[in-house]
Amino acid sequence: MIRSDEENLTLAVSPVSVDELNAKFYGKYSFPWRPVKFDSLVDPDFETVMLNQALGDWKHKRVAANSEIWVAGCGTNQAAFTALRFPKAKVTGSDVSAESIKACGQSAKDIGISNLELRRESINQSQYSEQFDYVICTGVIHHNADPEAALAKLAAALKPDGIMELMVYNRYHRIITSVFQKAVRMLTGNTTAPDFEDELEVAKRLIPNYPVRNLISSLFTDWDTIPDAALADRFIQPVEYSYTVESLDAMASHCGLEIVLPCTNSYNKLLNEYSWNVDFKDSRLQKSYDSLPDVRRWQVANLLLFEKSPMLWFYLQKKGSSQRKSEKEVCDEFLETTFVKTTTQQRAYVLQDDGTYKTSDKLNNYPLASSDVSVREIYKSIDGKTPMRDLIERHGVETTFSNVNAARLKLTTPAFPFLKAIDRKTDLPGNDEQSRRKAEELHRFQSERFNRLNRRSASK
């Protein structure tokens, strides 16, 4: 098979051999490193609501709060974060690295997480069949010998109406890291049996002595301030594939999957690179672009934005699901929906000097930050009565696809969790018996959780 020169695939011999390499690599360089703190929200349904809204489900039914979730390739902490985000769900976390599973298990034990099961397991060897409502796999399959085979395993594990959250490397982000990785491996001579310590030492010598200022040298700005695990993840990966929207869509299709919508995530939010839509000053160009089907439009954005295009982080589902809506349809429904401002509290579990996590006594109001300035006036006018279209037009904003989608992303998604869709007939406080029961259920859940944490703190 002819392999692209700009990808790091020299060691991609077989799924078994690469699984062994990855187990060794992440056993030595646990990634990501343990966080300073974990967080959980007092409202146990908050994250489920935001996930459903990100999928364009304004009634919050697509993914249930008590879903079965698989975090495939969970590393040292993603499964723990997921179990905290979805406390009513049953979460399974798996990874090839025994050290990563051990670290994640210790964190879960410190915090008192009770809805998480951890397994040392390769995606390639998994045998799940239509078991999970929600499969999360971010930054994993592109380090496999055969990413498509790994994706097929993830697809097999997904229920017919389930949702997958998938992230693979964007080709236009990773060309420079992949070629540096290949160069380091050639300099060490370890092209068939890598010595990771040797490779990291060579990388550390090469960076401050780099012979030219170019795109690759732009990777080095923080190299002497980050831990070895971060350096290793960036500069000496054993195997690294990367994709465009077009090649990701093709791979997904081969596995019986289709892309649903982009996943707005905290990484792209930090870089302000989260929109897959391009604004043109030329009206004819804009009309042609907006008329394209979703995936084709995202492909154009990927090509034109190049290194400024977002991460390839998408929601997928099995082909043929009647529940898929286009991004335009989601925006049209957004305009006709009524919202209330979200409010809950966040609890922190803080890393101590002895390496354990302890529950903070302080609760912070959540969301922590203010809404983006571009949508702040719309946010301020939310009253639980007026549909979004009326509010946007009231502020003199034209309801173009670009404007509406930007407002949707910046107000109603997990990365921007400021508004919750309501059914005005049933969801307004005091309207019916259902509201009272929801309030009682939330109070009971919060009380049980608080008592459990108090008992745990008292036993230490």
Coordinates of C-alpha atoms in Angstrom, one line a residue:
M1 CA 0.0 0.0 0.0
I2 CA 1.3 3.5 -0.9
R3 CA 1.3 5.7 2.1
S4 CA 1.4 9.5 2.2
D5 CA 4.9 10.9 2.8
E6 CA 3.5 13.5 5.3
E7 CA 2.0 11.0 7.6
N8 CA 3.9 9.1 10.3
L9 CA 3.1 5.5 9.3
T10 CA 6.5 3.7 9.3
L11 CA 5.5 1.6 12.3
A12 CA 1.9 0.9 11.2
V13 CA 2.6 -2.8 10.6
S14 CA -0.4 -4.5 12.1
P15 CA -3.2 -3.7 14.6
V16 CA -1.6 -6.0 17.2
S17 CA 1.9 -4.6 16.9
V18 CA 0.7 -1.0 17.1
D19 CA -1.5 -1.8 20.1
E20 CA 1.6 -3.1 21.8
L21 CA 3.5 0.1 20.8
N22 CA 0.8 2.3 22.1
A23 CA 0.5 0.4 25.4
K24 CA 4.2 0.9 25.8
F25 CA 4.2 4.5 24.8
Y26 CA 1.3 5.6 27.0
G27 CA 2.6 3.4 29.8
K28 CA 5.7 5.5 29.8
Y29 CA 4.2 8.8 29.0
S30 CA 0.7 8.9 30.6
F31 CA -1.4 11.3 28.6
P32 CA -3.0 13.6 29.4
W33 CA -1.4 14.1 32.8
R34 CA -3.5 14.3 35.9
P35 CA -5.6 17.5 36.0
V36 CA -5.4 20.0 38.8
K37 CA -9.1 19.4 39.4
F38 CA -12.2 17.5 38.2
D39 CA -15.6 19.2 38.2
S40 CA -19.2 18.1 38.4
L41 CA -22.5 19.9 38.2
V42 CA -25.2 19.8 40.8
D43 CA -27.9 19.4 38.1
P44 CA -27.4 15.8 37.0
D45 CA -29.2 16.4 33.6
F46 CA -27.4 19.6 32.6
E47 CA -24.8 18.0 30.3
T48 CA -27.4 15.6 28.7
V49 CA -29.5 18.6 27.8
M50 CA -26.6 20.4 26.2
L51 CA -25.5 17.3 24.3
N52 CA -29.0 16.9 22.9
Q53 CA -29.2 20.5 21.9
A54 CA -25.8 20.2 20.1
L55 CA -27.5 17.4 18.1
G56 CA -30.4 19.7 17.2
D57 CA -32.8 18.0 19.6
W58 CA -34.6 20.8 21.3
K59 CA -36.9 18.3 23.2
H60 CA -33.8 16.6 24.8
K61 CA -34.8 13.1 23.9
R62 CA -32.1 11.8 21.5
V63 CA -29.7 10.7 24.2
A64 CA -31.2 9.7 27.6
A65 CA -29.7 10.7 30.9
N66 CA -29.5 7.0 31.9
S67 CA -27.7 6.0 28.7
E68 CA -24.9 3.4 28.3
I69 CA -21.7 5.3 27.3
W70 CA -18.4 3.9 26.0
V71 CA -15.3 6.1 26.2
A72 CA -13.0 4.2 23.9
G73 CA -9.3 5.0 24.4
C74 CA -10.1 6.9 27.6
G75 CA -6.5 7.6 28.6
T76 CA -5.8 8.8 32.2
N77 CA -8.9 10.9 32.9
Q78 CA -11.5 11.1 30.0
A79 CA -13.7 8.3 31.4
A80 CA -13.8 10.0 34.8
F81 CA -14.7 13.3 33.3
T82 CA -17.5 11.6 31.4
A83 CA -18.9 9.8 34.4
L84 CA -19.0 13.1 36.2
R85 CA -20.7 14.9 33.3
F86 CA -23.4 12.2 33.0
P87 CA -23.9 10.9 36.6
K88 CA -27.1 9.0 35.7
A89 CA -25.4 7.1 32.9
K90 CA -23.5 3.8 33.0
V91 CA -20.0 4.6 31.7
T92 CA -17.4 2.1 30.4
G93 CA -13.9 3.4 29.9
S94 CA -11.3 1.3 28.0
D95 CA -7.7 1.8 27.0
V96 CA -4.7 -0.4 25.9
S97 CA -2.5 1.2 28.6
A98 CA -2.6 -0.5 32.0
E99 CA -1.0 2.6 33.6
S100 CA -3.7 4.9 32.1
I101 CA -6.5 2.7 33.4
K102 CA -4.8 2.6 36.9
A103 CA -4.5 6.4 37.0
C104 CA -8.1 6.9 35.9
G105 CA -9.3 4.3 38.5
Q106 CA -7.4 6.0 41.3
S107 CA -8.9 9.4 40.4
A108 CA -12.4 7.8 40.3
K109 CA -11.9 6.2 43.7
D110 CA -10.7 9.5 45.3
I111 CA -13.7 11.4 43.9
G112 CA -16.2 8.7 44.7
I113 CA -17.4 8.0 41.2
S114 CA -19.8 5.1 41.2
N115 CA -21.1 4.9 37.6
L116 CA -17.8 4.0 35.9
E117 CA -16.3 0.6 34.9
L118 CA -12.8 0.5 33.6
R119 CA -11.3 -2.1 31.3
R120 CA -7.8 -2.6 29.8
E121 CA -8.9 -3.3 26.3
S122 CA -8.0 -2.5 22.7
I123 CA -10.7 -1.1 20.4
N124 CA -9.4 -3.6 17.8
Q125 CA -10.1 -6.5 20.1
S126 CA -13.5 -5.3 21.4
Q127 CA -16.6 -7.5 20.7
Y128 CA -19.4 -5.1 21.6
S129 CA -22.6 -5.3 19.5
E130 CA -25.2 -2.5 19.5
Q131 CA -24.6 -2.0 23.3
F132 CA -24.0 1.7 23.7
D133 CA -26.2 4.8 23.3
Y134 CA -23.2 7.1 23.1
V135 CA -19.7 6.3 22.1
I136 CA -16.9 8.8 22.7
C137 CA -13.6 8.3 20.9
T138 CA -11.5 11.4 20.6
G139 CA -7.8 11.5 19.5
V140 CA -7.5 7.7 19.4
I141 CA -8.1 5.8 16.1
H142 CA -5.6 7.9 14.2
H143 CA -2.9 6.3 16.3
N144 CA -4.0 2.8 15.2
A145 CA -2.5 0.7 12.4
D146 CA -5.8 0.6 10.6
P147 CA -8.1 3.5 11.7
E148 CA -11.0 2.3 9.5
A149 CA -11.0 -1.1 11.2
A150 CA -11.0 0.5 14.6
L151 CA -13.9 2.8 13.5
A152 CA -15.8 -0.3 12.3
K153 CA -15.5 -1.7 15.8
L154 CA -16.9 1.5 17.3
A155 CA -19.8 1.5 14.8
A156 CA -20.6 -2.1 15.7
A157 CA -20.8 -1.1 19.4
L158 CA -23.3 1.6 18.7
K159 CA -27.0 1.1 19.1
P160 CA -29.1 1.6 15.9
D161 CA -30.2 5.1 17.1
G162 CA -27.0 5.9 19.0
I163 CA -24.6 8.8 18.7
M164 CA -20.8 8.7 18.3
E165 CA -18.5 11.6 19.2
L166 CA -15.4 11.2 17.1
M167 CA -12.2 13.3 16.8
V168 CA -9.4 12.5 14.4
Y169 CA -6.5 14.7 13.4
N170 CA -7.1 17.4 10.8
R171 CA -4.5 16.9 8.0
Y172 CA -3.9 20.6 7.8
H173 CA -3.0 20.7 11.5
R174 CA -0.8 17.7 11.7
I175 CA 1.5 17.7 8.6
I176 CA 4.3 19.5 10.5
T177 CA 4.1 17.3 13.6
S178 CA 4.1 14.1 11.6
V179 CA 7.1 15.0 9.5
F180 CA 9.0 16.1 12.6
Q181 CA 8.1 12.7 14.2
K182 CA 9.4 10.9 11.1
A183 CA 12.6 12.9 11.1
V184 CA 13.4 12.2 14.8
R185 CA 12.8 8.5 14.2
M186 CA 15.2 8.5 11.3
L187 CA 17.9 10.4 13.2
T188 CA 17.8 7.7 16.0
G189 CA 17.8 4.9 13.5
N190 CA 14.9 3.3 15.3
T191 CA 12.7 2.8 12.3
T192 CA 11.4 -0.7 13.2
A193 CA 11.9 -1.0 17.0
P194 CA 11.5 2.5 18.5
D195 CA 13.3 3.5 21.7
F196 CA 11.0 6.2 23.1
E197 CA 13.5 7.5 25.6
D198 CA 16.1 7.9 22.9
E199 CA 13.7 9.6 20.6
L200 CA 12.6 12.1 23.2
E201 CA 16.2 12.9 24.0
V202 CA 16.9 13.5 20.3
A203 CA 13.8 15.7 20.0
K204 CA 15.0 17.8 23.0
R205 CA 18.4 18.2 21.4
L206 CA 17.0 19.1 18.0
I207 CA 14.5 21.7 19.1
P208 CA 16.9 24.3 20.6
N209 CA 19.3 23.6 17.7
Y210 CA 16.8 23.7 14.9
P211 CA 18.6 24.8 11.7
V212 CA 15.9 27.0 10.2
R213 CA 12.9 29.2 11.2
N214 CA 9.9 27.7 9.4
L215 CA 6.4 26.2 10.1
I216 CA 7.9 23.3 12.1
S217 CA 9.9 25.6 14.4
S218 CA 6.6 27.3 15.3
L219 CA 5.8 24.1 17.3
F220 CA 8.7 24.8 19.7
T221 CA 7.5 28.0 21.5
D222 CA 6.6 26.2 24.8
W223 CA 8.7 23.1 24.6
D224 CA 10.8 23.9 27.7
T225 CA 7.7 24.6 29.9
I226 CA 5.5 21.5 29.3
P227 CA 5.9 18.0 30.8
D228 CA 7.6 15.1 29.0
A229 CA 4.2 13.5 28.4
A230 CA 3.1 16.5 26.3
L231 CA 6.4 16.6 24.5
A232 CA 6.2 12.9 23.7
D233 CA 2.6 13.2 22.5
R234 CA 3.5 16.0 20.2
F235 CA 6.9 14.9 18.9
I236 CA 7.5 11.1 19.1
Q237 CA 4.1 9.5 18.4
P238 CA 4.6 5.9 17.2
V239 CA 1.9 6.2 14.5
E240 CA -0.1 9.2 13.3
Y241 CA -2.7 9.4 10.5
S242 CA -4.6 12.5 9.7
Y243 CA -7.7 13.4 7.6
T244 CA -9.7 16.0 5.8
V245 CA -13.5 16.3 6.0
E246 CA -13.6 14.4 2.7
S247 CA -11.5 11.5 3.7
L248 CA -13.2 11.3 7.2
D249 CA -16.6 11.2 5.5
A250 CA -15.4 8.4 3.2
M251 CA -14.0 6.3 6.0
A252 CA -17.2 6.8 8.1
S253 CA -19.3 5.8 5.1
H254 CA -17.3 2.6 4.6
C255 CA -18.1 1.8 8.3
G256 CA -21.9 2.4 7.8
L257 CA -21.8 5.8 9.5
E258 CA -22.7 9.3 8.5
I259 CA -21.6 12.7 9.9
V260 CA -24.4 14.4 11.8
L261 CA -23.0 17.8 12.9
P262 CA -19.7 19.3 14.1
C263 CA -19.0 19.0 17.8
T264 CA -18.3 22.4 19.4
N265 CA -15.5 21.6 21.9
S266 CA -13.5 23.5 24.5
Y267 CA -10.2 23.2 22.4
N268 CA -11.7 25.0 19.4
K269 CA -13.4 27.5 21.6
L270 CA -10.1 28.4 23.1
L271 CA -8.6 29.0 19.7
N272 CA -11.8 30.7 18.4
E273 CA -11.8 28.1 15.5
Y274 CA -15.1 26.3 16.1
S275 CA -17.3 27.3 13.1
W276 CA -17.4 25.1 10.0
N277 CA -19.0 27.9 8.0
V278 CA -17.2 30.6 5.9
D279 CA -18.5 34.1 5.4
F280 CA -17.8 35.7 2.0
K281 CA -18.2 39.4 1.2
D282 CA -19.4 38.5 -2.3
S283 CA -23.1 37.6 -2.1
R284 CA -22.9 35.3 -5.1
L285 CA -20.1 33.3 -3.5
Q286 CA -22.1 33.2 -0.2
K287 CA -25.2 31.9 -2.0
S288 CA -23.3 29.2 -3.8
Y289 CA -21.6 28.1 -0.6
D290 CA -24.7 28.1 1.6
S291 CA -26.5 26.0 -1.0
L292 CA -24.1 23.1 -0.6
P293 CA -25.1 20.0 1.4
D294 CA -23.5 20.0 4.9
V295 CA -20.5 17.7 4.3
R296 CA -19.6 19.3 1.0
R297 CA -19.8 22.8 2.6
W298 CA -17.6 21.6 5.5
Q299 CA -15.2 20.2 2.9
V300 CA -14.9 23.6 1.2
A301 CA -14.3 25.2 4.6
N302 CA -11.6 22.7 5.4
L303 CA -9.8 23.4 2.2
L304 CA -10.1 27.2 2.3
L305 CA -9.4 27.7 6.0
F306 CA -6.6 25.1 5.8
E307 CA -4.6 25.3 9.1
K308 CA -7.3 27.7 10.6
S309 CA -10.1 25.1 10.0
P310 CA -11.5 23.5 13.2
M311 CA -10.4 20.2 14.6
L312 CA -12.1 17.2 12.9
W313 CA -14.5 16.7 15.8
F314 CA -17.9 15.5 14.8
Y315 CA -21.0 13.7 15.9
L316 CA -21.8 10.6 13.8
Q317 CA -24.6 8.1 13.6
K318 CA -25.5 4.9 11.7
K319 CA -26.5 5.5 8.1
G320 CA -30.1 5.8 7.3
S321 CA -31.3 7.1 10.7
S322 CA -34.5 9.0 10.3
Q323 CA -33.3 11.4 13.0
R324 CA -30.6 13.2 11.0
K325 CA -31.3 16.9 10.4
S326 CA -29.2 19.2 8.2
E327 CA -27.5 22.1 9.9
K328 CA -29.9 24.5 8.2
E329 CA -32.9 22.5 9.6
V330 CA -31.4 22.6 13.1
C331 CA -31.0 26.4 12.7
D332 CA -34.6 26.8 11.5
E333 CA -35.9 24.9 14.5
F334 CA -33.6 27.0 16.8
L335 CA -35.3 30.1 15.5
E336 CA -38.8 28.8 16.4
T337 CA -37.7 27.6 19.9
T338 CA -38.2 29.4 23.2
F339 CA -35.4 29.3 25.8
V340 CA -34.6 30.0 29.4
K341 CA -31.3 30.9 30.9
T342 CA -29.4 28.0 32.4
T343 CA -28.3 27.9 36.0
T344 CA -26.8 25.4 38.2
Q345 CA -23.7 25.0 40.5
Q346 CA -20.3 23.4 40.0
R347 CA -18.4 21.4 42.5
A348 CA -14.6 20.9 42.3
Y349 CA -12.4 18.0 43.3
V350 CA -9.0 19.4 43.8
L351 CA -5.6 17.6 43.5
Q352 CA -3.8 17.6 46.8
D353 CA -0.1 17.5 47.6
D354 CA -0.3 13.7 48.4
G355 CA -1.7 13.0 44.9
T356 CA -5.3 12.4 45.9
Y357 CA -8.4 14.5 45.1
K358 CA -10.4 16.2 47.8
T359 CA -13.9 17.7 47.4
S360 CA -13.9 21.5 47.7
D361 CA -16.3 23.0 50.2
K362 CA -17.2 25.8 47.7
L363 CA -19.9 25.6 45.1
N364 CA -19.5 28.0 42.1
N365 CA -22.4 29.3 40.0
Y366 CA -22.4 27.8 36.5
P367 CA -21.9 28.7 33.7
L368 CA -18.7 30.2 35.0
A369 CA -18.2 32.7 32.2
S370 CA -20.4 35.3 30.5
S371 CA -21.9 34.7 27.1
D372 CA -19.8 35.9 24.0
V373 CA -20.1 39.6 23.4
S374 CA -21.5 38.9 19.9
V375 CA -24.7 37.3 21.4
R376 CA -24.8 39.0 24.8
E377 CA -27.7 41.3 24.0
I378 CA -29.7 38.3 22.8
Y379 CA -28.9 36.4 25.9
K380 CA -29.9 39.3 28.1
S381 CA -33.3 39.4 26.4
I382 CA -34.2 35.8 27.0
D383 CA -37.5 35.7 28.9
G384 CA -38.8 32.1 28.6
K385 CA -41.7 33.4 26.5
T386 CA -40.4 34.8 23.2
P387 CA -39.2 32.6 20.3
M388 CA -35.6 33.0 19.3
R389 CA -36.5 34.4 15.9
D390 CA -38.3 37.4 17.5
L391 CA -35.4 38.1 19.9
I392 CA -32.8 38.1 17.1
E393 CA -34.9 40.3 14.8
R394 CA -35.6 42.6 17.8
H395 CA -31.9 43.3 18.0
G396 CA -31.6 44.1 14.4
V397 CA -29.7 40.9 13.4
E398 CA -30.5 39.5 10.0
T399 CA -31.5 35.9 10.3
T400 CA -29.1 34.6 7.7
F401 CA -27.8 31.0 8.1
S402 CA -24.4 32.2 9.2
N403 CA -25.8 34.6 11.9
V404 CA -28.3 32.1 13.2
N405 CA -25.8 29.2 13.4
A406 CA -23.3 31.4 15.2
A407 CA -25.9 32.3 17.8
R408 CA -26.9 28.6 18.1
L409 CA -23.4 27.5 18.7
K410 CA -22.5 30.3 21.1
L411 CA -25.6 29.9 23.3
T412 CA -26.9 26.3 23.4
T413 CA -24.0 23.8 23.1
P414 CA -21.8 22.1 25.7
A415 CA -19.0 24.6 25.0
F416 CA -21.4 27.5 25.4
P417 CA -24.1 26.2 27.8
F418 CA -26.1 29.4 28.4
L419 CA -29.6 28.5 27.2
K420 CA -32.0 25.6 27.6
A421 CA -34.9 25.0 25.2
I422 CA -38.3 24.7 26.7
D423 CA -41.8 23.7 25.7
R424 CA -43.8 26.6 26.9
K425 CA -46.8 24.4 27.5
T426 CA -45.1 22.2 30.0
D427 CA -41.7 23.5 31.1
L428 CA -42.4 26.9 32.7
P429 CA -42.3 26.8 36.5
G430 CA -45.7 26.2 38.1
N431 CA -47.4 25.2 34.9
D432 CA -48.1 21.6 35.8
E433 CA -47.5 18.6 38.0
Q434 CA -44.5 17.6 35.8
S435 CA -42.5 20.6 36.8
R436 CA -43.1 19.9 40.5
R437 CA -41.9 16.2 40.0
K438 CA -38.8 17.3 38.1
A439 CA -37.9 19.7 40.9
E440 CA -38.4 17.0 43.6
E441 CA -36.3 14.5 41.6
L442 CA -33.5 17.1 41.2
H443 CA -33.6 17.9 45.0
R444 CA -33.5 14.2 45.9
F445 CA -30.6 13.5 43.6
Q446 CA -28.6 16.5 44.9
S447 CA -29.3 15.5 48.5
E448 CA -28.2 11.9 48.0
R449 CA -25.0 13.0 46.2
F450 CA -24.1 15.5 48.9
N451 CA -24.6 13.0 51.7
R452 CA -22.5 10.4 49.9
L453 CA -19.6 13.0 49.5
N454 CA -19.9 13.9 53.2
R455 CA -19.7 10.3 54.3
R456 CA -16.6 9.8 52.1
S457 CA -14.9 12.9 53.5
A458 CA -15.6 11.9 57.0
S459 CA -14.1 8.4 56.5
K460 CA -10.7 9.9 55.4

